[in-house]
PDB file of N, CA and C in Angstrom:
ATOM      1  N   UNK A  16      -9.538  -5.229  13.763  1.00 73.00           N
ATOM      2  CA  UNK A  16      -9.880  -4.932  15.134  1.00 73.00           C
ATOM      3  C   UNK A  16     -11.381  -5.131  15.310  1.00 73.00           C
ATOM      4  N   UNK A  17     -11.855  -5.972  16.084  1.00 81.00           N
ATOM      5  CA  UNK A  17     -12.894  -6.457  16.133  1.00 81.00           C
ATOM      6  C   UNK A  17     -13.945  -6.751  14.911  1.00 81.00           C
ATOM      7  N   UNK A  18     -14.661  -5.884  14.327  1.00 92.00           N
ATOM      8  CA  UNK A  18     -15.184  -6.070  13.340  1.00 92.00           C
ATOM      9  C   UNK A  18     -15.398  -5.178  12.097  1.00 92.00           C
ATOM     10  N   UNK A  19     -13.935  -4.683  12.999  1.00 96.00           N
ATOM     11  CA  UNK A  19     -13.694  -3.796  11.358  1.00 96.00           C
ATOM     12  C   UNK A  19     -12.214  -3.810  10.658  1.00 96.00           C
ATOM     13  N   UNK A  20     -12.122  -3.848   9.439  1.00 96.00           N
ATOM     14  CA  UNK A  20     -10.771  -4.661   8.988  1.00 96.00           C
ATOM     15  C   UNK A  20     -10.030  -3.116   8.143  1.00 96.00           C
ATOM     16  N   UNK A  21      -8.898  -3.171   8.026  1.00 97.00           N
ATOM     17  CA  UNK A  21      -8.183  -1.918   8.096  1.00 97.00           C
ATOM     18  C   UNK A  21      -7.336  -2.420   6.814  1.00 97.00           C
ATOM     19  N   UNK A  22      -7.755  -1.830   6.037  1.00 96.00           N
ATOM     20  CA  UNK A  22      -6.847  -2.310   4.296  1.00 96.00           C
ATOM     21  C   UNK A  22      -5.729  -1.443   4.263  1.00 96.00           C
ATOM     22  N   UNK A  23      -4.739  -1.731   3.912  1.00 95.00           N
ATOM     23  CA  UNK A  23      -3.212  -1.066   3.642  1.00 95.00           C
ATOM     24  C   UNK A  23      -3.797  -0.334   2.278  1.00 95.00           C
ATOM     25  N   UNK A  24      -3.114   0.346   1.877  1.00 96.00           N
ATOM     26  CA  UNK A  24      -2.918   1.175   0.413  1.00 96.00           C
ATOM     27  C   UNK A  24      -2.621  -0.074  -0.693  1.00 96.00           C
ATOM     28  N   UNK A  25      -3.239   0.013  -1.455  1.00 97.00           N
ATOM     29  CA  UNK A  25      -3.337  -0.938  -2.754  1.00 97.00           C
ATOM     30  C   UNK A  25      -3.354  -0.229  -4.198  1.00 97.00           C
ATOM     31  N   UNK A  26      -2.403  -0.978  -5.023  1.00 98.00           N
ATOM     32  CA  UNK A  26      -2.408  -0.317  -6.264  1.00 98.00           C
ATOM     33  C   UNK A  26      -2.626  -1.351  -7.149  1.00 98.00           C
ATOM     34  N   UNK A  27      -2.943  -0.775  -8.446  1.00 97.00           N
ATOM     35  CA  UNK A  27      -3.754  -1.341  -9.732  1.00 97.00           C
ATOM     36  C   UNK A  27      -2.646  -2.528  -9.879  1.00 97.00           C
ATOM     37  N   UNK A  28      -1.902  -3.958  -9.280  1.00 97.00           N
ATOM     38  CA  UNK A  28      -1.462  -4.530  -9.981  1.00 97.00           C
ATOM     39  C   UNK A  28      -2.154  -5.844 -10.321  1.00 97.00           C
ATOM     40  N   UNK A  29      -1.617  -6.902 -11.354  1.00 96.00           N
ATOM     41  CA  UNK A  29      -2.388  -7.807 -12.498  1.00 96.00           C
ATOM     42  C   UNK A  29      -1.147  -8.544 -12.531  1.00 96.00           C
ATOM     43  N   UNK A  30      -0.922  -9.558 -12.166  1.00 95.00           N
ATOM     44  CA  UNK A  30       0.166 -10.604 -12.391  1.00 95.00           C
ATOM     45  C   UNK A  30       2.058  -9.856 -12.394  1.00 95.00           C
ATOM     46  N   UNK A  31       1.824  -9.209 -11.109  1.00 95.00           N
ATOM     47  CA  UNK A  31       2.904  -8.426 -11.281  1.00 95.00           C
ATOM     48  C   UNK A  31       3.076  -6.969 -11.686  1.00 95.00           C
ATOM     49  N   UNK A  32       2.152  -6.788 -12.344  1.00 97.00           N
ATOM     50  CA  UNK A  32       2.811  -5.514 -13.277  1.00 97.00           C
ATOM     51  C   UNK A  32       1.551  -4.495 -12.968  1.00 97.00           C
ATOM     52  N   UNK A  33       1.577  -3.203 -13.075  1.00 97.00           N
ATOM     53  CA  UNK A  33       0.432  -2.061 -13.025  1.00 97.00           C
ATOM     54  C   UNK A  33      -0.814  -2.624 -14.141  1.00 97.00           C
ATOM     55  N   UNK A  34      -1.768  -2.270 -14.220  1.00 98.00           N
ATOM     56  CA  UNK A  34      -2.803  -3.007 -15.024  1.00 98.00           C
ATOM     57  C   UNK A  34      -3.108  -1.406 -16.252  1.00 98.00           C
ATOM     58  N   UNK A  35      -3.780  -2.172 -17.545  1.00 97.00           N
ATOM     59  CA  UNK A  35      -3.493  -0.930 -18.129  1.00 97.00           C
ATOM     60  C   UNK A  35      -4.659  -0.047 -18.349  1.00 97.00           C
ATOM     61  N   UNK A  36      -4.468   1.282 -19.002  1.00 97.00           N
ATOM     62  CA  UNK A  36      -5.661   1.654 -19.099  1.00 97.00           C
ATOM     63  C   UNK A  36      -5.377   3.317 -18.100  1.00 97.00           C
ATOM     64  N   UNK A  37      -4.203   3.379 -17.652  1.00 96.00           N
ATOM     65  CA  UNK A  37      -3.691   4.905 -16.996  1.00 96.00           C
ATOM     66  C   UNK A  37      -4.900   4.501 -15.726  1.00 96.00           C
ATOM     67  N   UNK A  38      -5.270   5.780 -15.141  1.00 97.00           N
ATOM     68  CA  UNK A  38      -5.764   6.055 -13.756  1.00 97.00           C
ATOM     69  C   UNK A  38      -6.754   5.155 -13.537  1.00 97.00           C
ATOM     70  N   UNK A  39      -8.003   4.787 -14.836  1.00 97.00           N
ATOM     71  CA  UNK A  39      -9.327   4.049 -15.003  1.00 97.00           C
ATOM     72  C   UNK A  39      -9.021   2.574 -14.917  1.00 97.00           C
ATOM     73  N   UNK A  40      -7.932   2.162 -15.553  1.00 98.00           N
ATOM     74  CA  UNK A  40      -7.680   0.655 -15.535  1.00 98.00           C
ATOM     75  C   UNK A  40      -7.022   0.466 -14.065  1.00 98.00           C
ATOM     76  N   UNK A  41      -5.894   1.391 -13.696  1.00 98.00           N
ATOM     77  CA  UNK A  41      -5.321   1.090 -12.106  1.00 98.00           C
ATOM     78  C   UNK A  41      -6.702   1.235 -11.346  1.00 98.00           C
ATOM     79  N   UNK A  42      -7.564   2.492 -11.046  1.00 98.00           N
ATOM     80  CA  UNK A  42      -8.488   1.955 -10.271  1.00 98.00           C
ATOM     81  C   UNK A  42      -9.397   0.622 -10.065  1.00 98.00           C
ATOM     82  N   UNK A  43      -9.587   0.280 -11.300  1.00 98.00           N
ATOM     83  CA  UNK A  43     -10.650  -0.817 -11.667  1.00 98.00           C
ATOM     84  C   UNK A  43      -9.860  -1.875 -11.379  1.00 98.00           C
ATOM     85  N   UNK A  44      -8.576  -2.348 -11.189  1.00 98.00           N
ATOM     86  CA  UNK A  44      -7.660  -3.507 -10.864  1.00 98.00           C
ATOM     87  C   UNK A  44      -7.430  -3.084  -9.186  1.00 98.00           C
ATOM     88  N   UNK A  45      -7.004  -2.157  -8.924  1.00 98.00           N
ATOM     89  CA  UNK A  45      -7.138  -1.840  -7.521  1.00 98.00           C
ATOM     90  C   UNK A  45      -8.383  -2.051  -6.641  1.00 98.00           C
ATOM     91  N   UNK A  46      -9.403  -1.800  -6.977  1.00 98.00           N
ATOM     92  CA  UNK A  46     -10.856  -2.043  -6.699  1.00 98.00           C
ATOM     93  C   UNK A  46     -11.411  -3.864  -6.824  1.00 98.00           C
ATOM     94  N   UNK A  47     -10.689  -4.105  -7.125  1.00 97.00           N
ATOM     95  CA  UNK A  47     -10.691  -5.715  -7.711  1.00 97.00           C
ATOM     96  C   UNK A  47      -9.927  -6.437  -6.488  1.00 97.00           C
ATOM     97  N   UNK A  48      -8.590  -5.921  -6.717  1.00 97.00           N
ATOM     98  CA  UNK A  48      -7.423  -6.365  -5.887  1.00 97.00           C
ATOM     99  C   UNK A  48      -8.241  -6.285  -4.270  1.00 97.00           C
ATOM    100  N   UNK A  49      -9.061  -5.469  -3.996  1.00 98.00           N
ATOM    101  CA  UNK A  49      -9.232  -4.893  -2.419  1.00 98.00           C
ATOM    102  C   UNK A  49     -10.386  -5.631  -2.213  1.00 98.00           C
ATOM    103  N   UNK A  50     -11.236  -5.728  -2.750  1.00 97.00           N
ATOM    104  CA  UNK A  50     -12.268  -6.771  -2.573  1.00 97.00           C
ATOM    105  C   UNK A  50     -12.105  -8.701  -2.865  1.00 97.00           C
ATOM    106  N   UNK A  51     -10.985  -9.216  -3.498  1.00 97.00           N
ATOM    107  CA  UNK A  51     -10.259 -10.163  -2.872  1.00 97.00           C
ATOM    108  C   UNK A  51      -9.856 -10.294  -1.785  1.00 97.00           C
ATOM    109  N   UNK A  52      -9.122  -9.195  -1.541  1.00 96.00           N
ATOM    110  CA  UNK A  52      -8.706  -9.145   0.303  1.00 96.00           C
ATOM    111  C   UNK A  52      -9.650  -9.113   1.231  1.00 96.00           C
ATOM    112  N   UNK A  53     -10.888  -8.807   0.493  1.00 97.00           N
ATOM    113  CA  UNK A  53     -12.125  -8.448   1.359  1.00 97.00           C
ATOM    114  C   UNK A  53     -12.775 -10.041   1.429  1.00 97.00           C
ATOM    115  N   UNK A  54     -13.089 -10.734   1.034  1.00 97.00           N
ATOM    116  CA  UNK A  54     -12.967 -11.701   0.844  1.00 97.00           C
ATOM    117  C   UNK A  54     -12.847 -12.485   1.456  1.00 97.00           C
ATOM    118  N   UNK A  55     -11.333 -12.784   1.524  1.00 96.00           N
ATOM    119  CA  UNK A  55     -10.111 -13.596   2.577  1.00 96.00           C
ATOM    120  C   UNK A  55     -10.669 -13.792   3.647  1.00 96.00           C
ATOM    121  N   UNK A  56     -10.925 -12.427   4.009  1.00 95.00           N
ATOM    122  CA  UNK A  56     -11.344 -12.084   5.468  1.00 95.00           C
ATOM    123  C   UNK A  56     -12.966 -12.245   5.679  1.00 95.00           C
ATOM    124  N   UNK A  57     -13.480 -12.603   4.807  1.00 95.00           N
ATOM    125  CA  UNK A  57     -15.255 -12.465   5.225  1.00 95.00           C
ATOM    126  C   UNK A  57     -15.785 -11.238   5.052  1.00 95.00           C
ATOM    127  N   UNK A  58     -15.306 -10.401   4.227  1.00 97.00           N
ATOM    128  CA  UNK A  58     -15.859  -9.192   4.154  1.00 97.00           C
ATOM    129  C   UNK A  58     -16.718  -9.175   2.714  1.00 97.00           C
ATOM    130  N   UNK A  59     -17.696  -8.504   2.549  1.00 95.00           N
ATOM    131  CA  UNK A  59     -18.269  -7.669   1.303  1.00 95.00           C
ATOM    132  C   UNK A  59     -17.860  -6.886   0.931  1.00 95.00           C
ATOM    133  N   UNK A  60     -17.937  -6.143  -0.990  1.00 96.00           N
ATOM    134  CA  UNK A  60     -17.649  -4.991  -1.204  1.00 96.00           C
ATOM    135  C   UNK A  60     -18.596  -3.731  -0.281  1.00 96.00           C
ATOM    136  N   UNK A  61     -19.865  -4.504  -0.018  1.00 95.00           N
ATOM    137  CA  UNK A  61     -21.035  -3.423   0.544  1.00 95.00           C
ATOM    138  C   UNK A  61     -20.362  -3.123   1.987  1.00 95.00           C
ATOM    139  N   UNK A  62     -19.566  -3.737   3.055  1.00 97.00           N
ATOM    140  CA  UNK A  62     -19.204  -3.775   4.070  1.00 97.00           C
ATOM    141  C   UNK A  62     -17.682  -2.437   4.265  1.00 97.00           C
ATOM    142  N   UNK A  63     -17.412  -2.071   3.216  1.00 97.00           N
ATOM    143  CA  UNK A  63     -16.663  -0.716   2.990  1.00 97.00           C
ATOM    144  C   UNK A  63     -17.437   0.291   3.707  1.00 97.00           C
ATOM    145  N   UNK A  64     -16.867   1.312   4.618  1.00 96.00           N
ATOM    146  CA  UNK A  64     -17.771   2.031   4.856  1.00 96.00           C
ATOM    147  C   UNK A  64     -16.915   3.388   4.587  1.00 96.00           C
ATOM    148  N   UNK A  65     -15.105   3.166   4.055  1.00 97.00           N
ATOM    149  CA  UNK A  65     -14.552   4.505   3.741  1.00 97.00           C
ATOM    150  C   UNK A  65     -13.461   4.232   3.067  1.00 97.00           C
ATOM    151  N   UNK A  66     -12.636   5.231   2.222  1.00 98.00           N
ATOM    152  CA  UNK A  66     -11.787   4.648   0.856  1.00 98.00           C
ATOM    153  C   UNK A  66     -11.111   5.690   1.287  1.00 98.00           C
ATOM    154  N   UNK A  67      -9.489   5.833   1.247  1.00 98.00           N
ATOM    155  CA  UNK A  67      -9.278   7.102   0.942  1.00 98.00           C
ATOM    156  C   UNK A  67      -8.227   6.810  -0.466  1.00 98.00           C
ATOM    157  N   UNK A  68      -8.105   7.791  -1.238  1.00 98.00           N
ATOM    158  CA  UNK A  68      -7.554   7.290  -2.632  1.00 98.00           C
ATOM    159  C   UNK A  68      -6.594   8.438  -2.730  1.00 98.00           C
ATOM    160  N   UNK A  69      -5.472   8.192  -3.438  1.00 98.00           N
ATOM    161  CA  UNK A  69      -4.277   8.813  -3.376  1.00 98.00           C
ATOM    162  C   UNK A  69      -3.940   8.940  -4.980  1.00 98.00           C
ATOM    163  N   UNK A  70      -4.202  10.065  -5.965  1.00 98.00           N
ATOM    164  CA  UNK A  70      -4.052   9.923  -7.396  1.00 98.00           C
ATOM    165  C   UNK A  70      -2.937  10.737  -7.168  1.00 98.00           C
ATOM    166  N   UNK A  71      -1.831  10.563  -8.177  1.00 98.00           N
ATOM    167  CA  UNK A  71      -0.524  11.323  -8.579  1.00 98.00           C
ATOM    168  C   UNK A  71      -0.832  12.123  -9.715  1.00 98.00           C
ATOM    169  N   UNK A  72      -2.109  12.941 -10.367  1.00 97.00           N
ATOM    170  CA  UNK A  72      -2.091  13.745 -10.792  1.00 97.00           C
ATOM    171  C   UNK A  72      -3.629  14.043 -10.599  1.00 97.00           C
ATOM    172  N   UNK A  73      -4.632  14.986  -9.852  1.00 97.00           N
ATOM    173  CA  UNK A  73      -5.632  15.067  -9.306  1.00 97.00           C
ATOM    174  C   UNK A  73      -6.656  15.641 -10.924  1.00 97.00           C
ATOM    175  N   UNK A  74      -5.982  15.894 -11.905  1.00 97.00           N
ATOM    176  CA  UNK A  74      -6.816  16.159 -12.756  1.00 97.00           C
ATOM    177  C   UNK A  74      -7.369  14.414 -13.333  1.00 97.00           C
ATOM    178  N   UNK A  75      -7.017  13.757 -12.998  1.00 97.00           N
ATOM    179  CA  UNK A  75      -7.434  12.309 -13.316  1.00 97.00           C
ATOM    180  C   UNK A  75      -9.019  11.581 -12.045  1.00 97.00           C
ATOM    181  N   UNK A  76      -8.806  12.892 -11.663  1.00 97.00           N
ATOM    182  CA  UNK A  76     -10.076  12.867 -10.786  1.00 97.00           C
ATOM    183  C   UNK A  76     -11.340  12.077 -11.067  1.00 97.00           C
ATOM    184  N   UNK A  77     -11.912  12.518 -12.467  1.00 97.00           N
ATOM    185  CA  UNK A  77     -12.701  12.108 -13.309  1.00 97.00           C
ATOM    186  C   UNK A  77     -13.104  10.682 -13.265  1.00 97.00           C
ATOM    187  N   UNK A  78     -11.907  10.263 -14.178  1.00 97.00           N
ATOM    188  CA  UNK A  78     -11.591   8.814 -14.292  1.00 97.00           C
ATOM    189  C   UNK A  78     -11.476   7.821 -12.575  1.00 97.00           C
ATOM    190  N   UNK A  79     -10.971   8.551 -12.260  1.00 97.00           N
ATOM    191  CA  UNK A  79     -11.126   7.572 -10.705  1.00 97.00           C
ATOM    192  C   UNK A  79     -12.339   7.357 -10.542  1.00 97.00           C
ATOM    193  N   UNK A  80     -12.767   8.632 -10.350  1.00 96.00           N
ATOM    194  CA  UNK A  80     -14.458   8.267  -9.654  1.00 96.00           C
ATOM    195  C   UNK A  80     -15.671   7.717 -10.705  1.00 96.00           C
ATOM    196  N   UNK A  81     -14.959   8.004 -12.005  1.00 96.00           N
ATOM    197  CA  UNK A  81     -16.188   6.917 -13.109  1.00 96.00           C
ATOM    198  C   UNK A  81     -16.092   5.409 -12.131  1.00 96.00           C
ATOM    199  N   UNK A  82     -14.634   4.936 -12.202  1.00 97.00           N
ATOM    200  CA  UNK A  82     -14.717   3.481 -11.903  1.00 97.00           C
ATOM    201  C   UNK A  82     -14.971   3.334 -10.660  1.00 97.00           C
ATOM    202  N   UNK A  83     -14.960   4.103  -9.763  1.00 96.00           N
ATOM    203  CA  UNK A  83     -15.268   4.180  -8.159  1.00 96.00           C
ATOM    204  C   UNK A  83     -16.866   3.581  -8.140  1.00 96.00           C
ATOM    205  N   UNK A  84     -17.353   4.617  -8.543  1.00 95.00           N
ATOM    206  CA  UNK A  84     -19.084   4.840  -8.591  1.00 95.00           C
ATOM    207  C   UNK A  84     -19.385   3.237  -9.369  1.00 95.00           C
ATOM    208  N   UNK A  85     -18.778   3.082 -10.667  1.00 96.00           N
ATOM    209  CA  UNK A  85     -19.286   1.457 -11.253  1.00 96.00           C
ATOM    210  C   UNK A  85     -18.979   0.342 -10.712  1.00 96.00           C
ATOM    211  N   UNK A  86     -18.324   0.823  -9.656  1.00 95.00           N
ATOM    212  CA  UNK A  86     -17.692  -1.079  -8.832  1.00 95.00           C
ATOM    213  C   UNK A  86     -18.069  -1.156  -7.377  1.00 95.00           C
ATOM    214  N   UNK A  87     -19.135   0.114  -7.173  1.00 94.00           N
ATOM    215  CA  UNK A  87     -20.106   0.577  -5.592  1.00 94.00           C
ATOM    216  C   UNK A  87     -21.316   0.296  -5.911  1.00 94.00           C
ATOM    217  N   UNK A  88     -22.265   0.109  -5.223  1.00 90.00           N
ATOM    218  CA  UNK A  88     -23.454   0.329  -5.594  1.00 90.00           C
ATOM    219  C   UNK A  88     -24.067   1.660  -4.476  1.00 90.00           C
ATOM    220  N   UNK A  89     -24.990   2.241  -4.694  1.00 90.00           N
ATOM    221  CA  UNK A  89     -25.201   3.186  -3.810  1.00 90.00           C
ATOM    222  C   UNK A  89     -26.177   2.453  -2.606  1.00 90.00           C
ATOM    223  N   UNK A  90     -25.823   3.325  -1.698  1.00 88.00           N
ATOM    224  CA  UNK A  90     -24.956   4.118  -0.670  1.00 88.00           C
ATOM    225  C   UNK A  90     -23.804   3.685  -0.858  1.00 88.00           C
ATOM    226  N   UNK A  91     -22.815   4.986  -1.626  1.00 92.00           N
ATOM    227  CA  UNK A  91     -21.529   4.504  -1.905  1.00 92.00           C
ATOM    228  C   UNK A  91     -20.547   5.126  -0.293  1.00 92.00           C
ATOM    229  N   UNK A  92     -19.423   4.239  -0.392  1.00 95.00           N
ATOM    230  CA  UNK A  92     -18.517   4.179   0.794  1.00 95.00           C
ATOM    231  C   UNK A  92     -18.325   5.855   0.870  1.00 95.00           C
ATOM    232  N   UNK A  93     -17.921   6.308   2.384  1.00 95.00           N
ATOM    233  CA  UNK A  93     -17.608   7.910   2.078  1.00 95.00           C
ATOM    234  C   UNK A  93     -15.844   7.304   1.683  1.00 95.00           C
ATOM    235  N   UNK A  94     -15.330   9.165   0.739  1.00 95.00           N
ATOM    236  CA  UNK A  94     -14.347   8.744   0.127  1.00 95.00           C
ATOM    237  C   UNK A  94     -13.638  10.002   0.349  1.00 95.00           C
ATOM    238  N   UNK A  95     -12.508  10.090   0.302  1.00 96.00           N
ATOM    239  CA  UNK A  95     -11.352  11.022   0.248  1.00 96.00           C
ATOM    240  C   UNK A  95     -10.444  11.150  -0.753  1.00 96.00           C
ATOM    241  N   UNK A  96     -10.125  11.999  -1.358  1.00 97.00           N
ATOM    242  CA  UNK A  96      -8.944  12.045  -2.353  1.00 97.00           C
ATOM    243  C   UNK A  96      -8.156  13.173  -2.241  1.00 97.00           C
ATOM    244  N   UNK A  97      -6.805  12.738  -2.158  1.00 96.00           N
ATOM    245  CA  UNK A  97      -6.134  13.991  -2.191  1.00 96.00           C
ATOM    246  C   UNK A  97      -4.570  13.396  -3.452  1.00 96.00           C
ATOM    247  N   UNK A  98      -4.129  14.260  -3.966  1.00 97.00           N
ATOM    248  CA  UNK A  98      -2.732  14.306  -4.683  1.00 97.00           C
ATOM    249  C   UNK A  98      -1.726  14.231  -4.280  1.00 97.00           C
ATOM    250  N   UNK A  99      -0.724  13.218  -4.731  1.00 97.00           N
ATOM    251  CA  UNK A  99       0.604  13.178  -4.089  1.00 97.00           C
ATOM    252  C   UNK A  99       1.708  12.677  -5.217  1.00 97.00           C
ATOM    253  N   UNK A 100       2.526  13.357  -4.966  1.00 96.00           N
ATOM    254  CA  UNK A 100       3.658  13.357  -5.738  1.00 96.00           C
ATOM    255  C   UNK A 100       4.279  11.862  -6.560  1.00 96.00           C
ATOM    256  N   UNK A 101       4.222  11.171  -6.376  1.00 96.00           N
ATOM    257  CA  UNK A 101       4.778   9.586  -6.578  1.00 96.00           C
ATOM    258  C   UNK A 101       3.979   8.936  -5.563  1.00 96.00           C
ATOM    259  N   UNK A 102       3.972   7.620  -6.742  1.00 97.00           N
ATOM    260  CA  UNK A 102       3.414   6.054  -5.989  1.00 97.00           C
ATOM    261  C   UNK A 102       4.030   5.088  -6.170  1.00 97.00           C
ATOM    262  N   UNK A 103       4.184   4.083  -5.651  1.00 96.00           N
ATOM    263  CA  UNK A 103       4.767   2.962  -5.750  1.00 96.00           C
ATOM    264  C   UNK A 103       4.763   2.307  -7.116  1.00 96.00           C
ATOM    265  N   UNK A 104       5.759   1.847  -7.659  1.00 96.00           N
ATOM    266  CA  UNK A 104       5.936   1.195  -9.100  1.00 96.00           C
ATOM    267  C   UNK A 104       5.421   2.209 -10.054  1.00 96.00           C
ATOM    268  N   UNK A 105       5.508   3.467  -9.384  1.00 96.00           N
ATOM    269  CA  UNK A 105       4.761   4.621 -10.396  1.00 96.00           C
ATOM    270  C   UNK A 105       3.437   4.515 -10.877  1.00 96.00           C
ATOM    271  N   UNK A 106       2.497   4.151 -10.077  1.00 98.00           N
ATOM    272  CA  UNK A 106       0.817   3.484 -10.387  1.00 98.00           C
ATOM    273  C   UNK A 106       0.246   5.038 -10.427  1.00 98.00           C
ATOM    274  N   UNK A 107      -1.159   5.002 -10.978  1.00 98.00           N
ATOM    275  CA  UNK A 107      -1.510   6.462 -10.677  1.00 98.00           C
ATOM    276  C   UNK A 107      -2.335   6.739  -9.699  1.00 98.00           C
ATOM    277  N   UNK A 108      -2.746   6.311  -9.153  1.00 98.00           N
ATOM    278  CA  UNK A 108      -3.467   5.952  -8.216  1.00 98.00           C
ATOM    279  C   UNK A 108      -3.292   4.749  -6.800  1.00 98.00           C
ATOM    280  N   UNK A 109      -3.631   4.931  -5.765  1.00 98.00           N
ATOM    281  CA  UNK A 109      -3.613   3.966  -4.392  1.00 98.00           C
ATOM    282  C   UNK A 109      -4.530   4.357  -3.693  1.00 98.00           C
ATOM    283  N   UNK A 110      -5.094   3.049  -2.959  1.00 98.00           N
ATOM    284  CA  UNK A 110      -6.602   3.231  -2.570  1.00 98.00           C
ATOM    285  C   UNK A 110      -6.432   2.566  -0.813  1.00 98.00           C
ATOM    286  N   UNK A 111      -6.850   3.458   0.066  1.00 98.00           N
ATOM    287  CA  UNK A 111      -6.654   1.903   1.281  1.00 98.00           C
ATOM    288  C   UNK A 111      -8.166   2.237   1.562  1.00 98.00           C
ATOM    289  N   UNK A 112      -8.665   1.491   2.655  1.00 97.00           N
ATOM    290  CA  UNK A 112     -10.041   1.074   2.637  1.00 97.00           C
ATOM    291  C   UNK A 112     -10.295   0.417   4.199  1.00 97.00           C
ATOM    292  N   UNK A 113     -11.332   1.004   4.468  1.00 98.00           N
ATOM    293  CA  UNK A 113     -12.131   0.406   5.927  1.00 98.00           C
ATOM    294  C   UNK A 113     -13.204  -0.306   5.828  1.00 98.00           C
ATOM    295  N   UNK A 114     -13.158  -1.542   6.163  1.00 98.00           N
ATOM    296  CA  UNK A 114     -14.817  -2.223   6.196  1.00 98.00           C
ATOM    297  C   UNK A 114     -14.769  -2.712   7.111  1.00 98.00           C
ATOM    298  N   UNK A 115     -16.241  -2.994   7.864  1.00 97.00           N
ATOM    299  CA  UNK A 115     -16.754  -2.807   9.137  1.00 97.00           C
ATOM    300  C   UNK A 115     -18.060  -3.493   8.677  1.00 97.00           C
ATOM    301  N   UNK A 116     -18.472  -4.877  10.014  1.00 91.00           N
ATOM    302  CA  UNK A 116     -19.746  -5.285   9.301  1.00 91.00           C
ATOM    303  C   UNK A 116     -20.427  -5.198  10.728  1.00 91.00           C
TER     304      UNK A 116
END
């Protein structure tokens, strides 16, 4: 919508399959995956301006946001996380994303 692009929920996949490495490897392939799409469209990773991330077990908190913070540069995107029961293909994590230039 005009000049801001509205990312669906994305999970850690790699030629089909979840990528490995539990919550740290799905983020870091998910984070990968979303900035291709960013891409497509003419967007930057810097052009994120909000993430919201969906982990299926919130003590993996940690690990999300190591790889969050290493694939941002600061001023990092504002971010949301909350826990939810199941994800798609059973991933541990899903990320959707707003960028706006």
């Amino acid at each position: 919508m005009g000049n801001t692009l509205y990312l669906s929920g994305q999970i850690g996949i790699v030629d089909g399959k979840l990528a490995t490495g539990g919550t740290a490897g799905e983020t870091k392939q998910t984070l990968k995956n979303i900035f291709a799409t960013l891409q497509r469209y003419g967007y930057q990773p810097r052009d994120i301006v909000k993430c919201t991330a969906m982990l299926k077990d919130m003590r993996d908190f940690d690990a999300f946001n190591r790889e969050y913070r290493a694939m941002f540069s600061p001023s990092y995107p504002a971010r949301s996380a909350f826990g939810v029961s199941d994800l798609a293909m059973g991933a541990n994590v899903e990320i959707e994303c707003i960028a706006a230039r």
